[in-house]
mmCIF file of C-alpha atoms in Angstrom:
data_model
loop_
_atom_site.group_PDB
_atom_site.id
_atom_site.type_symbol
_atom_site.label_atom_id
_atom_site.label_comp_id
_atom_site.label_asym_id
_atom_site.label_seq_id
_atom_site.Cartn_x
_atom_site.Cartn_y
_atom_site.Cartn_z
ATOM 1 C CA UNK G 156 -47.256 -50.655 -102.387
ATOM 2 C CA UNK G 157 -44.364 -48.455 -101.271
ATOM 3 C CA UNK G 158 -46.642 -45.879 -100.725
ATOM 4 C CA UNK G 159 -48.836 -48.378 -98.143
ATOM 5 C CA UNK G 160 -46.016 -49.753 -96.468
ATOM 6 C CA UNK G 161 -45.543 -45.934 -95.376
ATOM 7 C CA UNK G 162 -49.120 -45.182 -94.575
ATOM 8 C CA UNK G 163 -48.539 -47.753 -92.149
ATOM 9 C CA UNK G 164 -45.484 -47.260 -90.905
ATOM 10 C CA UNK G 165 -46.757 -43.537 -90.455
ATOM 11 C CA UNK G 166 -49.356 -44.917 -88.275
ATOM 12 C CA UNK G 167 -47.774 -47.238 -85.794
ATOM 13 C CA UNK G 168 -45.213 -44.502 -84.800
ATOM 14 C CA UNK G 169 -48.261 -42.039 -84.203
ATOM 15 C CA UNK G 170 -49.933 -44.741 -81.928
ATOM 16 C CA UNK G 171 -46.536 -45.194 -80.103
ATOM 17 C CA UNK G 172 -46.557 -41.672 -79.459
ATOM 18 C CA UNK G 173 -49.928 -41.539 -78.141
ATOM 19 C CA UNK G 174 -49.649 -44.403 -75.940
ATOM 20 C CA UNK G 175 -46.392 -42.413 -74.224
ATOM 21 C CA UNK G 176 -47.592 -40.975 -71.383
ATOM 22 C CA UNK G 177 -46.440 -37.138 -71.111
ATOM 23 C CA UNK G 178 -46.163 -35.389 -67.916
ATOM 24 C CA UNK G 179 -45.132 -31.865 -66.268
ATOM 25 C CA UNK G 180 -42.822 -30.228 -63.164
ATOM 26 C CA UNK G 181 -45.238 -30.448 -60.169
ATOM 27 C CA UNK G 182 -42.720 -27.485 -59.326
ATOM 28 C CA UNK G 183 -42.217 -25.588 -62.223
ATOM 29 C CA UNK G 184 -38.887 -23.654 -62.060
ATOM 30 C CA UNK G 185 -36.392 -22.715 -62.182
ATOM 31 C CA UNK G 186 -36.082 -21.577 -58.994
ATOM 32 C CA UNK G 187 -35.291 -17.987 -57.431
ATOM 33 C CA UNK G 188 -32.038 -17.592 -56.087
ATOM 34 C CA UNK G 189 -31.572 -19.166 -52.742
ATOM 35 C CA UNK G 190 -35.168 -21.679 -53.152
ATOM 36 C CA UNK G 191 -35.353 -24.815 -54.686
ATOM 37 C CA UNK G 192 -37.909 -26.782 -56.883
ATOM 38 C CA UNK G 193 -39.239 -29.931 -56.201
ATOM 39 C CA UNK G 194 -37.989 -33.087 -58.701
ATOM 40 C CA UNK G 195 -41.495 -34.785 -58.853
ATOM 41 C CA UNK G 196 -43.230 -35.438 -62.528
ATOM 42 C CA UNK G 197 -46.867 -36.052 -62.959
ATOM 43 C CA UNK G 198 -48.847 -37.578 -65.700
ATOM 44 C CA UNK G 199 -50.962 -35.575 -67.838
ATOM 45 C CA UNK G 200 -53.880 -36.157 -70.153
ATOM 46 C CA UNK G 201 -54.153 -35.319 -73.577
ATOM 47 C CA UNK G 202 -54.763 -31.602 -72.969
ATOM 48 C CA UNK G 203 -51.697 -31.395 -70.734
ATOM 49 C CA UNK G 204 -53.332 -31.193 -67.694
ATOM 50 C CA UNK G 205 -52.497 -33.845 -64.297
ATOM 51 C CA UNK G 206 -54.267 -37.051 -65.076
ATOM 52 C CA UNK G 207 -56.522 -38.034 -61.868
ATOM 53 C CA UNK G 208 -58.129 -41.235 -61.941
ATOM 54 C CA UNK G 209 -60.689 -42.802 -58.980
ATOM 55 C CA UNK G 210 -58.080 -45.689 -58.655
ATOM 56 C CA UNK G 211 -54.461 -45.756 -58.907
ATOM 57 C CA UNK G 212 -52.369 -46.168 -62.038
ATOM 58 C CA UNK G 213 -48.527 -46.757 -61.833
ATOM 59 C CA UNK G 214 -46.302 -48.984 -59.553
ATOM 60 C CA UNK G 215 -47.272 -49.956 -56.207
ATOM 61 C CA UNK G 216 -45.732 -51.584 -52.982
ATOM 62 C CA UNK G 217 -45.561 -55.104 -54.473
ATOM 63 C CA UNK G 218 -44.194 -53.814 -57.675
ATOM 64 C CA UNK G 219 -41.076 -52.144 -56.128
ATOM 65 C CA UNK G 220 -40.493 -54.611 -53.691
ATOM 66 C CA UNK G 221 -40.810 -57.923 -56.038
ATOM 67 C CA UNK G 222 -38.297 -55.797 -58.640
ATOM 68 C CA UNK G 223 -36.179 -54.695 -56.358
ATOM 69 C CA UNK G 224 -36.425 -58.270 -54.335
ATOM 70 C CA UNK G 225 -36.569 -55.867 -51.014
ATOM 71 C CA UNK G 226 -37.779 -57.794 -47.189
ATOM 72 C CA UNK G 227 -41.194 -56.740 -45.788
ATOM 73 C CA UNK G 228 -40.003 -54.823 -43.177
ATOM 74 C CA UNK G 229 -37.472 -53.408 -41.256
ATOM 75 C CA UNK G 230 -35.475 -53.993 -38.017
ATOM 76 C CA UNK G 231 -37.443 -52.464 -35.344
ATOM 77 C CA UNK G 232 -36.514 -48.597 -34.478
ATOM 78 C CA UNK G 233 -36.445 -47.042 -37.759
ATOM 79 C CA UNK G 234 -37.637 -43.908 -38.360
ATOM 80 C CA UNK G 235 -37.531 -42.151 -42.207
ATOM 81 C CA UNK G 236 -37.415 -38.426 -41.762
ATOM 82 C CA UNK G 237 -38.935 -37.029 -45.153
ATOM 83 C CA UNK G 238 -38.235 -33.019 -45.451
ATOM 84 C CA UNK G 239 -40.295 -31.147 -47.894
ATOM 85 C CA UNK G 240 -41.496 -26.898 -48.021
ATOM 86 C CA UNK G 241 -44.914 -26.063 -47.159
ATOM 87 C CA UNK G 242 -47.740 -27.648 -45.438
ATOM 88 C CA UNK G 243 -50.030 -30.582 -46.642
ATOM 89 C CA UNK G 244 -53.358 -30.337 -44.430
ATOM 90 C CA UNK G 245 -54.164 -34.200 -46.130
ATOM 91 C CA UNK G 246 -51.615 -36.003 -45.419
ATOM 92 C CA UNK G 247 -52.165 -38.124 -42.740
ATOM 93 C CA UNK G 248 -55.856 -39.086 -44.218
ATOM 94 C CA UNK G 249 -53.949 -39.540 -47.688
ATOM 95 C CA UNK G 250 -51.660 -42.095 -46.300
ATOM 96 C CA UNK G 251 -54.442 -43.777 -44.929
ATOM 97 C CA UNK G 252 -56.276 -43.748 -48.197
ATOM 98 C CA UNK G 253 -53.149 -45.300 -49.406
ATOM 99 C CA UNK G 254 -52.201 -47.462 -46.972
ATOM 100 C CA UNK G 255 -56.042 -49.081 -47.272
ATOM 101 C CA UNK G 256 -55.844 -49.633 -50.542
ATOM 102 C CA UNK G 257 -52.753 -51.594 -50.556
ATOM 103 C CA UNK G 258 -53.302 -53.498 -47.715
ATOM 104 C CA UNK G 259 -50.357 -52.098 -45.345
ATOM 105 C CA UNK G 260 -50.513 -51.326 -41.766
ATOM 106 C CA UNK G 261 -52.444 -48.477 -40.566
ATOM 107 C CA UNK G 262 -49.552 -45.676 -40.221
ATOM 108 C CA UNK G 263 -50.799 -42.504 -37.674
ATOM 109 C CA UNK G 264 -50.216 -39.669 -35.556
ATOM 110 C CA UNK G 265 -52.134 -42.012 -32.830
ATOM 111 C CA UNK G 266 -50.756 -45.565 -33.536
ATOM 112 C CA UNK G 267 -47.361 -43.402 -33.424
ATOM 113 C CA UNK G 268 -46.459 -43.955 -37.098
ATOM 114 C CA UNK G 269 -46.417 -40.745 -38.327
ATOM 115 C CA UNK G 270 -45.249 -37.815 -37.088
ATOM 116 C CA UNK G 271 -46.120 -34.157 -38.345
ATOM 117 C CA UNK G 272 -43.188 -31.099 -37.517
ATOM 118 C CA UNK G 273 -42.690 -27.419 -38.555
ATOM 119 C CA UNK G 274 -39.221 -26.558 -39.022
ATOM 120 C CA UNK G 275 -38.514 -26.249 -35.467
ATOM 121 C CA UNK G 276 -39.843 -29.211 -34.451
ATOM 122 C CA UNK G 277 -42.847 -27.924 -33.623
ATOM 123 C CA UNK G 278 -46.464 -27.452 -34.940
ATOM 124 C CA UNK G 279 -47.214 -24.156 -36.498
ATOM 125 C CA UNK G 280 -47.205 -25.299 -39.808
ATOM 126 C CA UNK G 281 -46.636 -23.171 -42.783
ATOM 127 C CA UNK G 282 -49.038 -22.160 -45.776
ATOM 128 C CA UNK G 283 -50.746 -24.718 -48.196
ATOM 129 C CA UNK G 284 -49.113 -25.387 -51.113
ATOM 130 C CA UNK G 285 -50.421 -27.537 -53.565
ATOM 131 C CA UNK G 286 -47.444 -28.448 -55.714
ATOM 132 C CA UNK G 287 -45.495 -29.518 -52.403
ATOM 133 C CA UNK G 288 -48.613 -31.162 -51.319
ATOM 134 C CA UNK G 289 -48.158 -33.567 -53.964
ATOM 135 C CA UNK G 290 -44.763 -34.366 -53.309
ATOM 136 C CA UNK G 291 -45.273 -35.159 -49.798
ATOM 137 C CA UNK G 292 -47.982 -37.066 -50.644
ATOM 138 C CA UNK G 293 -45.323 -38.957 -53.162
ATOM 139 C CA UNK G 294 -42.684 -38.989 -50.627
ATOM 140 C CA UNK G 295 -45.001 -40.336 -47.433
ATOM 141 C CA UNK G 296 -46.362 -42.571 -49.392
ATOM 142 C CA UNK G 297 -43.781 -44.249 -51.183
ATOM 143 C CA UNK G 298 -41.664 -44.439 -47.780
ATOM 144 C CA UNK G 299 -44.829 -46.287 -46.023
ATOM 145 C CA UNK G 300 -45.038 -48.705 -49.518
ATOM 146 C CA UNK G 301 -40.889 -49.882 -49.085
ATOM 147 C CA UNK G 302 -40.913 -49.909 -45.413
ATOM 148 C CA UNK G 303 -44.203 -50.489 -44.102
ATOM 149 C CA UNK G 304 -43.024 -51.082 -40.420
ATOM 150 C CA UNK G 305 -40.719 -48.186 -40.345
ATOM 151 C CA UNK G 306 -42.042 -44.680 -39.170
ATOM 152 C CA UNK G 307 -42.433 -41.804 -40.561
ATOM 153 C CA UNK G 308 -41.296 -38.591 -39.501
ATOM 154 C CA UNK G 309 -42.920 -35.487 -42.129
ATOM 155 C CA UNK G 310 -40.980 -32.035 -41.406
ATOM 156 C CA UNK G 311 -41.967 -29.288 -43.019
ATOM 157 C CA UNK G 312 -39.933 -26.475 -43.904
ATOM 158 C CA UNK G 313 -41.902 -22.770 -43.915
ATOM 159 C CA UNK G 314 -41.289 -21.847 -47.635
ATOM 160 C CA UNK G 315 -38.698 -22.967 -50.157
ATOM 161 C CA UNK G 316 -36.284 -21.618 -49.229
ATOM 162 C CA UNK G 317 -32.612 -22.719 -48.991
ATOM 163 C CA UNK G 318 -32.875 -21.345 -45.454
ATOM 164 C CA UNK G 319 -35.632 -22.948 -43.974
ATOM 165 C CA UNK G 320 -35.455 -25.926 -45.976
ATOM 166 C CA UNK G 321 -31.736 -26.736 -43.987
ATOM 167 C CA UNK G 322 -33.275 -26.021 -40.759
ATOM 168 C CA UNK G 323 -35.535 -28.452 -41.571
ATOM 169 C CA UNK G 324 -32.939 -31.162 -42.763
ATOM 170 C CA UNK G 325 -31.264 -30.557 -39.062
ATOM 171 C CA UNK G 326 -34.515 -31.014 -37.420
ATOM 172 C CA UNK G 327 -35.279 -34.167 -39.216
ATOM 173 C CA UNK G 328 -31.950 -35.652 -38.459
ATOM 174 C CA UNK G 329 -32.339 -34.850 -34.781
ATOM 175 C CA UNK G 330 -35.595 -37.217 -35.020
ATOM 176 C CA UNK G 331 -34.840 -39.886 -37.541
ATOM 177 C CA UNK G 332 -32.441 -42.544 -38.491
ATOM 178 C CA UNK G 333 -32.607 -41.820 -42.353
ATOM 179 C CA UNK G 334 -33.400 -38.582 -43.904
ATOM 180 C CA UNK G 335 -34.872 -38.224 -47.437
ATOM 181 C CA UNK G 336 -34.889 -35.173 -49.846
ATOM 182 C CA UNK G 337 -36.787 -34.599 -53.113
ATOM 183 C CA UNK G 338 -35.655 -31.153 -54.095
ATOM 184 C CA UNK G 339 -32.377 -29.082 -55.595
ATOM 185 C CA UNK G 340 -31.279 -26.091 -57.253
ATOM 186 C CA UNK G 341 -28.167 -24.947 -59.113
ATOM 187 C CA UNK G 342 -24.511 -25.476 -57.818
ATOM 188 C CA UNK G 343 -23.512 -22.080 -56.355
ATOM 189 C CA UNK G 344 -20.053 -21.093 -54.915
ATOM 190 C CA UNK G 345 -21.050 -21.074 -51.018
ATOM 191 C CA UNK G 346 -22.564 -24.655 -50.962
ATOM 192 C CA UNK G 347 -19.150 -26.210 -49.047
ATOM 193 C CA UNK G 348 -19.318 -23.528 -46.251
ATOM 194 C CA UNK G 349 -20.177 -24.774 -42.808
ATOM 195 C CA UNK G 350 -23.354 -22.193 -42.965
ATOM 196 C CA UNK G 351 -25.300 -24.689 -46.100
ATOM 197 C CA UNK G 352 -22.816 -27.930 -45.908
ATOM 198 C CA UNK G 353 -22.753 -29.454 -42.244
ATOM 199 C CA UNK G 354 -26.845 -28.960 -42.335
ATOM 200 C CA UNK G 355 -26.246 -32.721 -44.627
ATOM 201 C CA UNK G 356 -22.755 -33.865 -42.221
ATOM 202 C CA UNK G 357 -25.061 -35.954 -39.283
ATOM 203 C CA UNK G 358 -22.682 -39.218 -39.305
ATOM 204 C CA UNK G 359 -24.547 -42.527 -38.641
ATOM 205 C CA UNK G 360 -27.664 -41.197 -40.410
ATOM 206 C CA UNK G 361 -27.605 -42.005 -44.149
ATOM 207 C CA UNK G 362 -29.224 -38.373 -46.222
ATOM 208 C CA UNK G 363 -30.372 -39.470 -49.673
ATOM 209 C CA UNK G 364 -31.349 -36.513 -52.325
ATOM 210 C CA UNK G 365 -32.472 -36.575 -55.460
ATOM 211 C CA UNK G 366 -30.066 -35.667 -58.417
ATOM 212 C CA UNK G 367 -32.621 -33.675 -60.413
ATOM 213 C CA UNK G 368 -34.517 -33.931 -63.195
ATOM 214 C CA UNK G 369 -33.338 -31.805 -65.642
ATOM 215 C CA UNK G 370 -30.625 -34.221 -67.529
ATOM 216 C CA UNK G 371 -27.041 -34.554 -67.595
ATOM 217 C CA UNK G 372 -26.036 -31.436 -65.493
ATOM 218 C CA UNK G 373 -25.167 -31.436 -61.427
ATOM 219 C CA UNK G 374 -27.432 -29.499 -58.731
ATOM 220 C CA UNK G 375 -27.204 -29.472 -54.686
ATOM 221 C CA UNK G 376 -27.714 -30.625 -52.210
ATOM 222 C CA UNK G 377 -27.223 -33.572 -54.473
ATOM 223 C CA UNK G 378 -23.504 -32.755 -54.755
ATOM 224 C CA UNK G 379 -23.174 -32.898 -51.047
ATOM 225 C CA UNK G 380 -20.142 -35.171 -49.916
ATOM 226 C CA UNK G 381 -21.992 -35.773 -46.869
ATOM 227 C CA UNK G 382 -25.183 -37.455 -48.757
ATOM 228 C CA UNK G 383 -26.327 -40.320 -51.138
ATOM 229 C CA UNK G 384 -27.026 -38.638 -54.394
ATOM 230 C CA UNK G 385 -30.034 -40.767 -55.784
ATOM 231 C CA UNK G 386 -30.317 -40.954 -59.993
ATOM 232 C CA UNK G 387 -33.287 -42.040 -61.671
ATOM 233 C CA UNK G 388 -34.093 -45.101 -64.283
ATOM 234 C CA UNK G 389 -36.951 -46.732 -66.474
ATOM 235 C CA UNK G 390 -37.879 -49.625 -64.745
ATOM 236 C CA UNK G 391 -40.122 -52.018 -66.902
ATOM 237 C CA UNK G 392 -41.854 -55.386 -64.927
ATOM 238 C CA UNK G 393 -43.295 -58.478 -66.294
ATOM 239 C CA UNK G 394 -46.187 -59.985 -65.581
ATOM 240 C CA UNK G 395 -44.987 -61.183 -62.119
ATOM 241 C CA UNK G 396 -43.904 -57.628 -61.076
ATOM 242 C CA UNK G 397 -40.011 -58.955 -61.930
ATOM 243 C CA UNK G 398 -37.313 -56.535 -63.004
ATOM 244 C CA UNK G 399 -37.447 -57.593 -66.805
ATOM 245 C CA UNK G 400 -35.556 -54.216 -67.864
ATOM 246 C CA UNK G 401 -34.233 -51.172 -66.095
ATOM 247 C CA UNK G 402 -32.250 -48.272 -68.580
ATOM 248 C CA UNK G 403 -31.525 -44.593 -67.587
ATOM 249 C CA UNK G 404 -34.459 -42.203 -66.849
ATOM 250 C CA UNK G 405 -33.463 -39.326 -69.495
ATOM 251 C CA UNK G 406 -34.351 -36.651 -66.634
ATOM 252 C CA UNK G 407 -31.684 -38.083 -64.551
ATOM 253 C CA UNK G 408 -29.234 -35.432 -62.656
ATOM 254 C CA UNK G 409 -25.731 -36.541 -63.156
ATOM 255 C CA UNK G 410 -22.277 -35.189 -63.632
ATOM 256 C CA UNK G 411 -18.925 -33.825 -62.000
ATOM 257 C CA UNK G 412 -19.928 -31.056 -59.177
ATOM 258 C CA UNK G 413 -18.071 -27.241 -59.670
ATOM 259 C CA UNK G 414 -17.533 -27.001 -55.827
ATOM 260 C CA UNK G 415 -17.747 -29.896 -53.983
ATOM 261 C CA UNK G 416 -14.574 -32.020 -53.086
ATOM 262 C CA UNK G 417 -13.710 -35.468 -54.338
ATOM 263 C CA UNK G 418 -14.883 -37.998 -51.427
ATOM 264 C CA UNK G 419 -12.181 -40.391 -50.734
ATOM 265 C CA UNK G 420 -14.694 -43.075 -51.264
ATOM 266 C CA UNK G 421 -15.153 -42.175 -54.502
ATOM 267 C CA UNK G 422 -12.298 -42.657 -57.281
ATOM 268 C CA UNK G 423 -13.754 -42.208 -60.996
ATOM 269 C CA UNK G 424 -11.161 -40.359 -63.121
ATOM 270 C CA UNK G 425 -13.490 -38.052 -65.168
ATOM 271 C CA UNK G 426 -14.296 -35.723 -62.390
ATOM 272 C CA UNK G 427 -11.744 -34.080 -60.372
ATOM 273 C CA UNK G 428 -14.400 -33.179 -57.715
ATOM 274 C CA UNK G 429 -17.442 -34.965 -56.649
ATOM 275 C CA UNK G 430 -19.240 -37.055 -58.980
ATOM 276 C CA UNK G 431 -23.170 -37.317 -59.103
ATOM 277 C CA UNK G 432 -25.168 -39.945 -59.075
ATOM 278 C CA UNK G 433 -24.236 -42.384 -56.127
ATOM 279 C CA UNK G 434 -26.761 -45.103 -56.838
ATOM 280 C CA UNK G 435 -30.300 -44.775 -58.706
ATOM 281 C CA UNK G 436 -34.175 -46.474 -58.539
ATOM 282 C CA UNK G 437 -37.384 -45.874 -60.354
ATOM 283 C CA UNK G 438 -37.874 -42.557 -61.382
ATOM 284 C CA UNK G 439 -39.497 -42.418 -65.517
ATOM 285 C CA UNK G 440 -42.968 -40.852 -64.997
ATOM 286 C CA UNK G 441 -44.128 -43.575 -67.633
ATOM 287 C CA UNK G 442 -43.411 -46.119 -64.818
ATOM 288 C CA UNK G 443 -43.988 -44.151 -61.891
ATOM 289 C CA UNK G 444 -45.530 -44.736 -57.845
ATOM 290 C CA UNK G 445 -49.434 -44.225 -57.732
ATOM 291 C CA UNK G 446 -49.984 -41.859 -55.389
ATOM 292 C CA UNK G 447 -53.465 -40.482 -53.423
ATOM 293 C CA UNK G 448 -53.693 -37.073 -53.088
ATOM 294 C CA UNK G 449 -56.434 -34.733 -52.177
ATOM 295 C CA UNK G 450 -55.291 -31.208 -52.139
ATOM 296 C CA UNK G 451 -56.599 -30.250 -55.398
ATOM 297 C CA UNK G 452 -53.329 -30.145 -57.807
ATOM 298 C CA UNK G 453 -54.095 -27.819 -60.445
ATOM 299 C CA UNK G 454 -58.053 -28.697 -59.851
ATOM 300 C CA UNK G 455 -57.589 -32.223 -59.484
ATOM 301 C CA UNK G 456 -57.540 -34.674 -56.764
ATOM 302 C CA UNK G 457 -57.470 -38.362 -56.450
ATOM 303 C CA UNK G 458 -54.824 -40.946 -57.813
ATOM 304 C CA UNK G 459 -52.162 -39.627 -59.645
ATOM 305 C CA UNK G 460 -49.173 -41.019 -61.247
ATOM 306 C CA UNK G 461 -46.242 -39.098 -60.417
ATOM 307 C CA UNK G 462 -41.842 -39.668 -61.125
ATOM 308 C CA UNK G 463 -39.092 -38.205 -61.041
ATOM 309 C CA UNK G 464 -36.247 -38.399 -58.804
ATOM 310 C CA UNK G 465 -38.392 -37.319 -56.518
ATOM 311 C CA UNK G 466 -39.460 -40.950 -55.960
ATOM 312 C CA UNK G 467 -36.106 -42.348 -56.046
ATOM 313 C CA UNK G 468 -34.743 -40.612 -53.039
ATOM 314 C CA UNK G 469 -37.768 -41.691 -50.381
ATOM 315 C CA UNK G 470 -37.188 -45.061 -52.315
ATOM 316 C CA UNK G 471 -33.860 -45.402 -51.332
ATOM 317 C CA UNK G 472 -34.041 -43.831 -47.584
ATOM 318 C CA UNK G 473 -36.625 -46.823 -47.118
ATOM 319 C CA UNK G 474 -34.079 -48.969 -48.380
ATOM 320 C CA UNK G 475 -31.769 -47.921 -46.457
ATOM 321 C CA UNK G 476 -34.161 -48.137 -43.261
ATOM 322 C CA UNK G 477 -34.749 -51.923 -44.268
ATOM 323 C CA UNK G 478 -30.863 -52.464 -44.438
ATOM 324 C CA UNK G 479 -31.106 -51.093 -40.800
ATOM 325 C CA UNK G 480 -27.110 -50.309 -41.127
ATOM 326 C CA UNK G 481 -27.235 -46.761 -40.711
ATOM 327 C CA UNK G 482 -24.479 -46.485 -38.282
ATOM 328 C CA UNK G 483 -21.725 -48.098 -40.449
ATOM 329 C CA UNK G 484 -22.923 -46.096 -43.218
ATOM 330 C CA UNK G 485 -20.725 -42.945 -43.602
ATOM 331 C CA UNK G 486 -21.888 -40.314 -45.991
ATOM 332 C CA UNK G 487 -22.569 -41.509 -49.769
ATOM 333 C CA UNK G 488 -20.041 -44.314 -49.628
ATOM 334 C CA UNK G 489 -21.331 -47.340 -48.613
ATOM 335 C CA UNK G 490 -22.579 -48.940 -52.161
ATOM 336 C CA UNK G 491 -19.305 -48.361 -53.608
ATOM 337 C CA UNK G 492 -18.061 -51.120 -51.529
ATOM 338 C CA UNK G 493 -21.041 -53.431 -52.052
ATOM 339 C CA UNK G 494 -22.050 -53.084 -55.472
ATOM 340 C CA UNK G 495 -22.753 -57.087 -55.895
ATOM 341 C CA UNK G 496 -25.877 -55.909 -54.048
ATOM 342 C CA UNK G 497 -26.904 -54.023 -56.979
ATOM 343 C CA UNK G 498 -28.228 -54.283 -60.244
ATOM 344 C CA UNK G 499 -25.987 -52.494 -63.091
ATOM 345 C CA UNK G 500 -27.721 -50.178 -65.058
ATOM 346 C CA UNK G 501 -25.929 -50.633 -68.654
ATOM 347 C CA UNK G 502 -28.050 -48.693 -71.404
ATOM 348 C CA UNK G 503 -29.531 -45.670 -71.727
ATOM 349 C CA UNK G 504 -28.330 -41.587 -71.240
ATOM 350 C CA UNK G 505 -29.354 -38.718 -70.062
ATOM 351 C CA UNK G 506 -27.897 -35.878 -72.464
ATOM 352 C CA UNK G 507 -24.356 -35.535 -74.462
ATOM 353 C CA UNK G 508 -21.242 -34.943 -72.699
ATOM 354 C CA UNK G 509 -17.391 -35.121 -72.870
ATOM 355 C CA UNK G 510 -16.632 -37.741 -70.721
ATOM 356 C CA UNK G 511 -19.260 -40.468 -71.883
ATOM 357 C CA UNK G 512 -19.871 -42.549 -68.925
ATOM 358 C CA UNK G 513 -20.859 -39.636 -66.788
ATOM 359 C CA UNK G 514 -24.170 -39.379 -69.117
ATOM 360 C CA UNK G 515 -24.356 -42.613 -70.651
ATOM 361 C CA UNK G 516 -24.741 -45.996 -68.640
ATOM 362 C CA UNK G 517 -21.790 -48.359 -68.768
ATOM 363 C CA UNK G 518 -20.622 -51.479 -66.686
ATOM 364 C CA UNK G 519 -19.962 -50.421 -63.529
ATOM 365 C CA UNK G 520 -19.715 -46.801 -62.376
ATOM 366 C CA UNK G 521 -21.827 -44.377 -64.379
ATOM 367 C CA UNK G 522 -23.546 -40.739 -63.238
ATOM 368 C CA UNK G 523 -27.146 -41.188 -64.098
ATOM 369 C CA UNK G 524 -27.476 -44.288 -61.905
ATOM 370 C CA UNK G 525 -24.156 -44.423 -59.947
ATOM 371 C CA UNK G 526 -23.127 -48.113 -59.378
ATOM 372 C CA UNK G 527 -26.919 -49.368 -59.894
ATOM 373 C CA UNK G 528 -29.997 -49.789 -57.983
ATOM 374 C CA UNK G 529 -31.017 -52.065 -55.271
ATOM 375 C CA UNK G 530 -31.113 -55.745 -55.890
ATOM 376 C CA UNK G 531 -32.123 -56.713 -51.716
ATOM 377 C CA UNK G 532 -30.732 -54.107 -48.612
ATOM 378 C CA UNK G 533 -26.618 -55.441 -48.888
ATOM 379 C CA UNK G 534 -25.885 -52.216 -50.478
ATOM 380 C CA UNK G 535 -27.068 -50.305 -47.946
#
């Protein structure tokens, strides 16, 4: 009957919406003035809370590296500076929970893998924090799982603050030969002065940051001429871990920046001043990185599945450390000349706007995933 055919109609939309994983801000915001949030999402359970399982769930190494048809490893001498706020005390016994689980080479302090700074390049650490604790652990993690053979080079800032979180940036690009940065705030009308912008200008040393998660709307450093803005998609896999569909992650930063000059590299017409995204990877919660952390998160430890553009920006520094091209890569431009090494994102938005393609994927060009995401290292 008419009445039965809605019944169960009624019914398979509930079960869709129960089989959609939710998930939550591992750093709720918004931030103070002059701090920023981190732009990691983590899966929750039915009562809302971070889902922690004994074994992973969500994408690992072979599932980002088959879809995004990425080499093993590196040339040698790469290093992928990750800068994050706050101390994790775990991290070097979470990668290695990681790393053994996956099969990937032991990375450590002692093998000289990893590398652990304050700030200053130094070792007085700052305070525990468990919400940054998970996005190192995402960031570490997900570096080691694209670029086994490259090392890793963890500097933490002392809060999260714009402040130390800069000094950080410089320290890590004093160290490595890409930089990586999971975390943003609002535009605000001082972000082009030498005192915030030249912390990102370290030519030869490709700086990726995450565009935010938030939707169609710009934040910074993301805006930064000097740096790779990195958007976010949905990236769905077949059976052989192949790229069978990849649309715009709805959290996905994008947009024309308030402050921040056009770069000459970049020549869209619906922004007068710099556009955001630059290019884009897996970022959709629902097919997020597994990631082992043990600094209880909200009373939980263990596996977690965790997105955001927090994942794509370590995704693409470890690209980028693959590609090994670093030197000839000035600022964000570098994909904009290469984009047959990149798969074009064409459906899916991120919000409403006045200028469609800067919140709705299109051939070519669009904000939420720039001009696409990796398909091998030639755009990099």
């Amino acid at each position: 009957t008419m009445l039965g055919i809605r019944v169960i109609t009624s019914t398979l939309l509930f079960s869709a919406v129960v089989l959609a994983a939710d998930s939550r801000p591992v750093c709720p915001g918004p931030a103070a003035l002059g701090t920023v949030r981190c732009h990691s999402h983590v899966v929750t359970d039915q009562n809302g809370n971070p889902h922690a399982g004994a074994g992973p769930s969500g994408y690992g190494p072979a599932q980002f590296s088959a879809a995004y048809g990425l080499p093993a490893n590196a040339p040698a001498g790469q290093t992928i500076g990750i800068v994050d706020a706050y101390d994790d005390p775990n991290i070097e016994n979470d990668l290695a929970v990681y790393s053994g689980h996956y099969s990937l080479p032991s990375c450590t302090t002692a093998n000289g893998c990893f590398q652990k700074m304050d700030q200053r390049g130094g070792t007085s650490y700052p305070p525990k924090n468990a919400g940054w604790s998970l996005e190192i652990s995402l960031d570490v993690e997900i570096a080691h799982a694209i670029c086994p053979n490259c090392k890793i080079l963890l500097v933490e800032a002392d809060s999260n603050s714009l402040t130390n979180l800069l000094a950080a940036v410089n320290t890590a690009a004093s160290h490595a030969t890409v930089v990586s940065n999971s975390w943003g705030a609002s535009e605000f009308s001082g972000q082009t002065s030498d005192s915030y912008a030249k912390a990102f200008n370290h030519p030869g040393i490709p700086i990726t940051v995450s565009s935010g998660d938030s939707g169609y709307g710009v934040e910074w450093p993301a805006a930064s001429q000097y740096v790779t803005a990195v958007g976010g998609t949905t990236l769905k896999l077949d059976s052989n871990n192949n790229r069978s569909s990849e649309t715009v992650w709805s959290g996905s930063g994008s947009g024309c920046s308030a402050y921040e000059p056009k770069p000459s590299w970049q020549n869209n017409t619906g922004c007068v001043k710099r556009t955001v995204a630059d290019v884009a990877a897996d970022a959709d919660p629902n097919t997020g990185a597994a990631v082992y952390d043990s600094v209880r998160y909200q009373g939980r430890s263990g596996w977690f599945q965790v997105g955001g553009t927090s994942l794509s920006s370590p995704l693409i520094a470890a690209v980028y450390a693959l590609a090994g091209n670093g030197l000839s890569v000035f600022d964000g431009s570098f994909s904009y000349s290469h984009t047959s090494s990149l798969f074009d994102v064409i459906s899916g938005n991120n919000g409403t706007c006045s200028v469609s393609y800067l919140c709705t994927a299109t051939s070519g060009y669009d904000g939420p995933t720039g001009n696409g995401t990796p398909k091998g290292t030639g755009a990099f």
